[in-house]
């Protein structure tokens, strides 16, 4: 069976990546032409990897479930991308970005990976500018920066509130260029259903053509999963409707270990839930915390009057407002990391100071900044975000404070990968949000874009060659091998099983119920009793799903309900693993907050003695409990401390 | 939709994904307007409060020959991808790039470039146009790069290749009705079309003709 070997290069931290690149095995240009690589996903990680590998000369096949690669959910990232350029002369450096990321992740990420990420961050900005990404600029023509949570420097590059869109379109344009050259074959509206292993190595995938419903076999020398995160386990999240875990979950069931599944990021600034028919939540960029101040009423009676519509926030006097982040964390104020800001909002709302109709909201107020800088400046910085808020809530945030509440946004957990971004299945790689690697127990703002592009442009193109260098004699694979036929049959059988349930309840019915179990028990606050309850309830719900789900239509046409059903069936398994991981981790760290483990001030209390490791879960079969493997985390270059943002 | 599927009927299929107005997947003609009657929103951002109680709402797919209907309200917009593949990029490989601040870009140009780059590729402009012209979409991409020094090196080849592909895909010509700009959920300006026409003309008159080739990029 697979074993844990993180393959971290020897030597001093700043030299590890340089040394690795100097000594890794490469594939010569003539051989590259003969090697095929499958990349699943066309977001920042997938598109950048597919384009870069094709530029090197590999033959790439690239898949996405959307109608065009440009629609991957990276497109929705708003705020920005970090890099250690130090253009602002404010004391930034590769080491500081590395340190902030390790600390922000609450000392649960691998030092060597994070340092590499910080090292390549600067090249990403250079690359994007060369591709024509229209980053924000100063009047002198040079690039502008803004601040994000968890940092005391301004290192975030941005393109209005649409940074993800612009970076993704940059990667998409590089990908399109390779499609035109014939180096990338594109498969839009194709969803991966399973990975195919031949003699223990990943050699292909089974996909469903979402237009015809046909099940297809595709073979290659290596498979790269860039399929994003699994926040939609919670039903309500900021993810796109189609974002799903099927690719990584199926890979897990074929032998890839799952790293830290319980590490979920609950983003503090989202538009609050407003009704039972809501299908997703909308993020308001963290960049808003640069100029917005977060508060709730100081007096409970004021909060109550606001909830009943008898008082407006603008009528609350300055001295009756509790700017609780500035009060609790004077050093970082409104720019504390996301996990800290989210928990602080929950604490105030649970204590009865929340606003909005449900009492589950806090204010994000721009009146000070508007008075100081003028409405025009705020509009130029956040115009599209203010517009989006107004469209959804029907209130004008220039006049009345925004209401926000935390929502599920990102998953730090994902497939366990080694330093080369390879999973425990040889030849199967995972990049971007789909892997577990760089963010530890909490991701800092503007670091997801950085990691996705780092993996795709600058890390995988090197590390995958080390694997492929001894594959050059392996001839092109036939998708008619028995392993392909068998895996295809299993995928087809599963779809038929789903169609044949012919029950009485919709897919969404089950998804919503799963989401509630997850949010109540595996959400912002977790405890032993709740997690044990969740494990039992999810198993029951899963059983009910397979007996009573109703899917209209057939499986040989466009059938969105069938697509959803397959994804929810996988969420119903993954949700249980998340609860098990959270139950096992008897400590609080980053976004994982176990109520039993907190300091007297209510901060997360780690237990480094017992839990300074990455959990790598191994699938052991349908009716048996998963096995926990541990990757010990060694901190040679930073001192492990209690995080302090005061 | 849930109502239909709970009754066991096949729900109406439609494209949608991010539900934040940025992925560009939604594509519905609602009461005679792409993305409905509200200004500067996509279908997913259109709220029922914009309609009267009991009002009949008419929903159609995008209608344009280059966007064939796949099922119900879902259309195939691969033609847009083909236009980008024809030249909607700056030809740089990964790595070996000079520092991002090596070439200053006037802020006004960077901002205009960003205005154009905000296009989400939904196809509302095509659906709104009586000629099914894709000029707003193509000109937004041409303008984004034409306004930046990084994009100037191959500007002449780019505009010609993209326009040629646009014609090949069967999109109609622009007759300046302005419907595209009026219906664009991202309010992309029609002045981009003027800029593209200028780029195209100067490429034809001043720059050497695009090499006779079918594959191999620009």
mmCIF file of C-alpha atoms in Angstrom, chain A residues 48 52 55 65-71 73 75-76 78 85 87 125-127 129-135 137-143 159-160 162 165-166 169 172-174 176-181 186 189 211 238-243 279-283 387-388 390-394 457-458 504 506 508 512 550 552-553 557-561 564, chain B residues 2 5-11 13-20 22-25 38-41 45 47 49-50 70-71 74-78 80-81 84-86 88-101 103-107 110-115 117-122 137 141 144-145 148 150 165 186-187 214-217:
data_model
loop_
_atom_site.group_PDB
_atom_site.id
_atom_site.type_symbol
_atom_site.label_atom_id
_atom_site.label_comp_id
_atom_site.label_asym_id
_atom_site.label_seq_id
_atom_site.Cartn_x
_atom_site.Cartn_y
_atom_site.Cartn_z
ATOM 1 C CA UNK A 48 -1.954 27.454 -16.293
ATOM 2 C CA UNK A 52 2.678 25.547 -19.584
ATOM 3 C CA UNK A 55 4.428 25.034 -24.286
ATOM 4 C CA UNK A 65 -17.630 20.489 -16.931
ATOM 5 C CA UNK A 66 -18.476 24.068 -17.941
ATOM 6 C CA UNK A 67 -19.297 25.045 -21.531
ATOM 7 C CA UNK A 68 -16.005 26.923 -21.812
ATOM 8 C CA UNK A 69 -12.704 26.766 -19.904
ATOM 9 C CA UNK A 70 -13.108 30.462 -19.147
ATOM 10 C CA UNK A 71 -15.996 29.777 -16.759
ATOM 11 C CA UNK A 73 -14.866 29.191 -10.631
ATOM 12 C CA UNK A 75 -13.208 33.547 -12.293
ATOM 13 C CA UNK A 76 -15.164 34.649 -9.219
ATOM 14 C CA UNK A 78 -12.355 39.140 -6.270
ATOM 15 C CA UNK A 85 7.703 42.150 -4.731
ATOM 16 C CA UNK A 87 7.248 47.466 -4.576
ATOM 17 C CA UNK A 125 3.058 38.818 -11.364
ATOM 18 C CA UNK A 126 5.665 39.195 -14.129
ATOM 19 C CA UNK A 127 3.965 36.442 -16.129
ATOM 20 C CA UNK A 129 1.581 41.423 -16.753
ATOM 21 C CA UNK A 130 3.248 40.008 -19.865
ATOM 22 C CA UNK A 131 -0.002 38.210 -20.741
ATOM 23 C CA UNK A 132 -1.883 41.510 -20.692
ATOM 24 C CA UNK A 133 -3.611 41.262 -17.317
ATOM 25 C CA UNK A 134 -4.715 44.853 -16.623
ATOM 26 C CA UNK A 135 -3.677 45.148 -12.978
ATOM 27 C CA UNK A 137 -1.750 51.009 -11.535
ATOM 28 C CA UNK A 138 -0.575 54.242 -9.983
ATOM 29 C CA UNK A 139 -0.456 57.495 -11.955
ATOM 30 C CA UNK A 140 3.259 56.940 -12.598
ATOM 31 C CA UNK A 141 2.352 53.808 -14.534
ATOM 32 C CA UNK A 142 3.660 51.313 -11.968
ATOM 33 C CA UNK A 143 1.621 48.611 -10.246
ATOM 34 C CA UNK A 159 -7.594 44.234 -10.979
ATOM 35 C CA UNK A 160 -10.530 46.122 -9.434
ATOM 36 C CA UNK A 162 -12.240 41.088 -10.478
ATOM 37 C CA UNK A 165 -11.432 36.902 -13.591
ATOM 38 C CA UNK A 166 -8.465 38.712 -15.073
ATOM 39 C CA UNK A 169 -8.618 35.011 -18.585
ATOM 40 C CA UNK A 172 -7.274 30.920 -20.580
ATOM 41 C CA UNK A 173 -5.626 32.998 -23.303
ATOM 42 C CA UNK A 174 -2.349 31.094 -22.863
ATOM 43 C CA UNK A 176 -6.243 29.033 -26.127
ATOM 44 C CA UNK A 177 -2.954 29.751 -27.853
ATOM 45 C CA UNK A 178 -1.864 26.158 -27.256
ATOM 46 C CA UNK A 179 -5.219 24.809 -28.454
ATOM 47 C CA UNK A 180 -4.718 26.683 -31.697
ATOM 48 C CA UNK A 181 -1.220 25.242 -32.032
ATOM 49 C CA UNK A 186 -9.982 20.673 -25.160
ATOM 50 C CA UNK A 189 -18.829 19.906 -21.008
ATOM 51 C CA UNK A 211 -24.279 16.791 -23.913
ATOM 52 C CA UNK A 238 -19.618 30.845 -2.057
ATOM 53 C CA UNK A 239 -18.619 28.128 -4.556
ATOM 54 C CA UNK A 240 -20.219 27.901 -7.972
ATOM 55 C CA UNK A 241 -23.284 25.695 -8.287
ATOM 56 C CA UNK A 242 -21.312 23.042 -10.142
ATOM 57 C CA UNK A 243 -18.169 23.006 -7.986
ATOM 58 C CA UNK A 279 -29.132 28.157 -3.415
ATOM 59 C CA UNK A 280 -25.773 29.791 -2.756
ATOM 60 C CA UNK A 281 -24.030 32.573 -0.876
ATOM 61 C CA UNK A 282 -22.150 35.561 -2.232
ATOM 62 C CA UNK A 283 -18.774 36.692 -1.047
ATOM 63 C CA UNK A 387 -23.028 47.330 -6.978
ATOM 64 C CA UNK A 388 -23.219 43.585 -6.452
ATOM 65 C CA UNK A 390 -26.966 46.550 -3.829
ATOM 66 C CA UNK A 391 -28.338 44.161 -6.468
ATOM 67 C CA UNK A 392 -28.663 41.350 -3.978
ATOM 68 C CA UNK A 393 -29.719 43.122 -0.798
ATOM 69 C CA UNK A 394 -31.512 46.125 -2.335
ATOM 70 C CA UNK A 457 2.943 27.806 -14.115
ATOM 71 C CA UNK A 458 6.049 27.229 -12.046
ATOM 72 C CA UNK A 504 -39.701 10.564 -4.191
ATOM 73 C CA UNK A 506 -35.160 15.714 -5.246
ATOM 74 C CA UNK A 508 -31.478 19.256 -3.625
ATOM 75 C CA UNK A 512 -29.759 20.796 1.781
ATOM 76 C CA UNK A 550 -35.696 11.020 -7.702
ATOM 77 C CA UNK A 552 -36.054 12.894 -13.907
ATOM 78 C CA UNK A 553 -35.006 12.402 -17.530
ATOM 79 C CA UNK A 557 -28.956 13.480 -22.762
ATOM 80 C CA UNK A 558 -28.198 16.767 -21.016
ATOM 81 C CA UNK A 559 -29.455 15.980 -17.528
ATOM 82 C CA UNK A 560 -28.458 18.512 -14.861
ATOM 83 C CA UNK A 561 -30.307 16.594 -12.133
ATOM 84 C CA UNK A 564 -26.045 16.939 -9.374
ATOM 85 C CA UNK B 2 -37.458 21.903 -8.013
ATOM 86 C CA UNK B 5 -38.364 17.599 -10.593
ATOM 87 C CA UNK B 6 -40.298 16.797 -7.403
ATOM 88 C CA UNK B 7 -43.242 15.968 -9.640
ATOM 89 C CA UNK B 8 -40.947 13.749 -11.696
ATOM 90 C CA UNK B 9 -41.078 15.944 -14.760
ATOM 91 C CA UNK B 10 -37.957 16.883 -16.643
ATOM 92 C CA UNK B 11 -37.003 20.407 -15.536
ATOM 93 C CA UNK B 13 -32.321 22.900 -18.708
ATOM 94 C CA UNK B 14 -30.362 26.166 -18.558
ATOM 95 C CA UNK B 15 -26.705 27.131 -18.153
ATOM 96 C CA UNK B 16 -25.679 28.743 -14.866
ATOM 97 C CA UNK B 17 -22.805 28.364 -12.435
ATOM 98 C CA UNK B 18 -21.274 31.131 -10.325
ATOM 99 C CA UNK B 19 -24.533 32.959 -9.521
ATOM 100 C CA UNK B 20 -22.509 36.135 -9.022
ATOM 101 C CA UNK B 22 -19.022 36.829 -13.405
ATOM 102 C CA UNK B 23 -18.685 33.372 -15.007
ATOM 103 C CA UNK B 24 -20.850 34.304 -17.998
ATOM 104 C CA UNK B 25 -22.661 30.960 -18.110
ATOM 105 C CA UNK B 38 -32.782 45.164 -15.419
ATOM 106 C CA UNK B 39 -29.673 47.116 -16.362
ATOM 107 C CA UNK B 40 -26.116 45.820 -15.995
ATOM 108 C CA UNK B 41 -26.965 42.418 -14.539
ATOM 109 C CA UNK B 45 -28.491 38.544 -10.549
ATOM 110 C CA UNK B 47 -34.433 39.265 -8.810
ATOM 111 C CA UNK B 49 -38.730 41.881 -7.272
ATOM 112 C CA UNK B 50 -38.100 43.379 -10.713
ATOM 113 C CA UNK B 70 -28.347 22.177 -27.384
ATOM 114 C CA UNK B 71 -31.372 21.692 -25.174
ATOM 115 C CA UNK B 74 -28.771 25.871 -23.318
ATOM 116 C CA UNK B 75 -26.832 27.050 -26.368
ATOM 117 C CA UNK B 76 -23.373 26.174 -27.673
ATOM 118 C CA UNK B 77 -21.019 29.163 -27.488
ATOM 119 C CA UNK B 78 -17.874 27.346 -28.632
ATOM 120 C CA UNK B 80 -16.426 32.460 -28.874
ATOM 121 C CA UNK B 81 -13.644 30.115 -27.748
ATOM 122 C CA UNK B 84 -10.038 33.681 -28.791
ATOM 123 C CA UNK B 85 -7.998 30.714 -30.028
ATOM 124 C CA UNK B 86 -7.482 32.548 -33.312
ATOM 125 C CA UNK B 88 -7.036 36.566 -28.362
ATOM 126 C CA UNK B 89 -3.745 36.390 -26.495
ATOM 127 C CA UNK B 90 -0.270 37.792 -26.189
ATOM 128 C CA UNK B 91 2.196 35.176 -27.415
ATOM 129 C CA UNK B 92 4.405 34.672 -24.382
ATOM 130 C CA UNK B 93 5.483 31.380 -22.883
ATOM 131 C CA UNK B 94 5.671 30.720 -19.163
ATOM 132 C CA UNK B 95 8.884 31.997 -17.584
ATOM 133 C CA UNK B 96 11.723 34.242 -18.659
ATOM 134 C CA UNK B 97 9.660 37.398 -18.298
ATOM 135 C CA UNK B 98 11.106 40.813 -17.339
ATOM 136 C CA UNK B 99 10.028 42.428 -14.061
ATOM 137 C CA UNK B 100 6.370 43.435 -13.937
ATOM 138 C CA UNK B 101 7.306 47.081 -13.369
ATOM 139 C CA UNK B 103 7.382 48.853 -18.552
ATOM 140 C CA UNK B 104 5.206 51.586 -17.005
ATOM 141 C CA UNK B 105 1.661 51.696 -18.353
ATOM 142 C CA UNK B 106 -0.230 55.012 -18.188
ATOM 143 C CA UNK B 107 -3.012 54.615 -15.645
ATOM 144 C CA UNK B 110 -4.607 50.455 -17.883
ATOM 145 C CA UNK B 111 -8.077 51.536 -16.730
ATOM 146 C CA UNK B 112 -9.516 51.554 -20.271
ATOM 147 C CA UNK B 113 -7.948 48.152 -20.850
ATOM 148 C CA UNK B 114 -9.592 46.871 -17.670
ATOM 149 C CA UNK B 115 -12.959 48.309 -18.770
ATOM 150 C CA UNK B 117 -11.324 43.148 -20.122
ATOM 151 C CA UNK B 118 -14.410 43.045 -17.854
ATOM 152 C CA UNK B 119 -16.271 41.186 -20.628
ATOM 153 C CA UNK B 120 -17.623 37.869 -19.323
ATOM 154 C CA UNK B 121 -18.139 36.236 -22.726
ATOM 155 C CA UNK B 122 -21.820 35.498 -22.144
ATOM 156 C CA UNK B 137 -17.093 40.726 -27.746
ATOM 157 C CA UNK B 141 -10.522 41.577 -26.336
ATOM 158 C CA UNK B 144 -7.733 45.156 -23.881
ATOM 159 C CA UNK B 145 -4.466 44.192 -25.576
ATOM 160 C CA UNK B 148 -1.259 47.894 -23.331
ATOM 161 C CA UNK B 150 2.655 44.352 -23.953
ATOM 162 C CA UNK B 165 -12.365 33.892 -37.343
ATOM 163 C CA UNK B 186 -20.883 44.504 -17.881
ATOM 164 C CA UNK B 187 -21.611 47.761 -19.754
ATOM 165 C CA UNK B 214 -4.435 28.215 -41.611
ATOM 166 C CA UNK B 215 -2.798 26.641 -38.546
ATOM 167 C CA UNK B 216 0.128 27.619 -36.400
ATOM 168 C CA UNK B 217 -1.329 30.669 -34.676
#
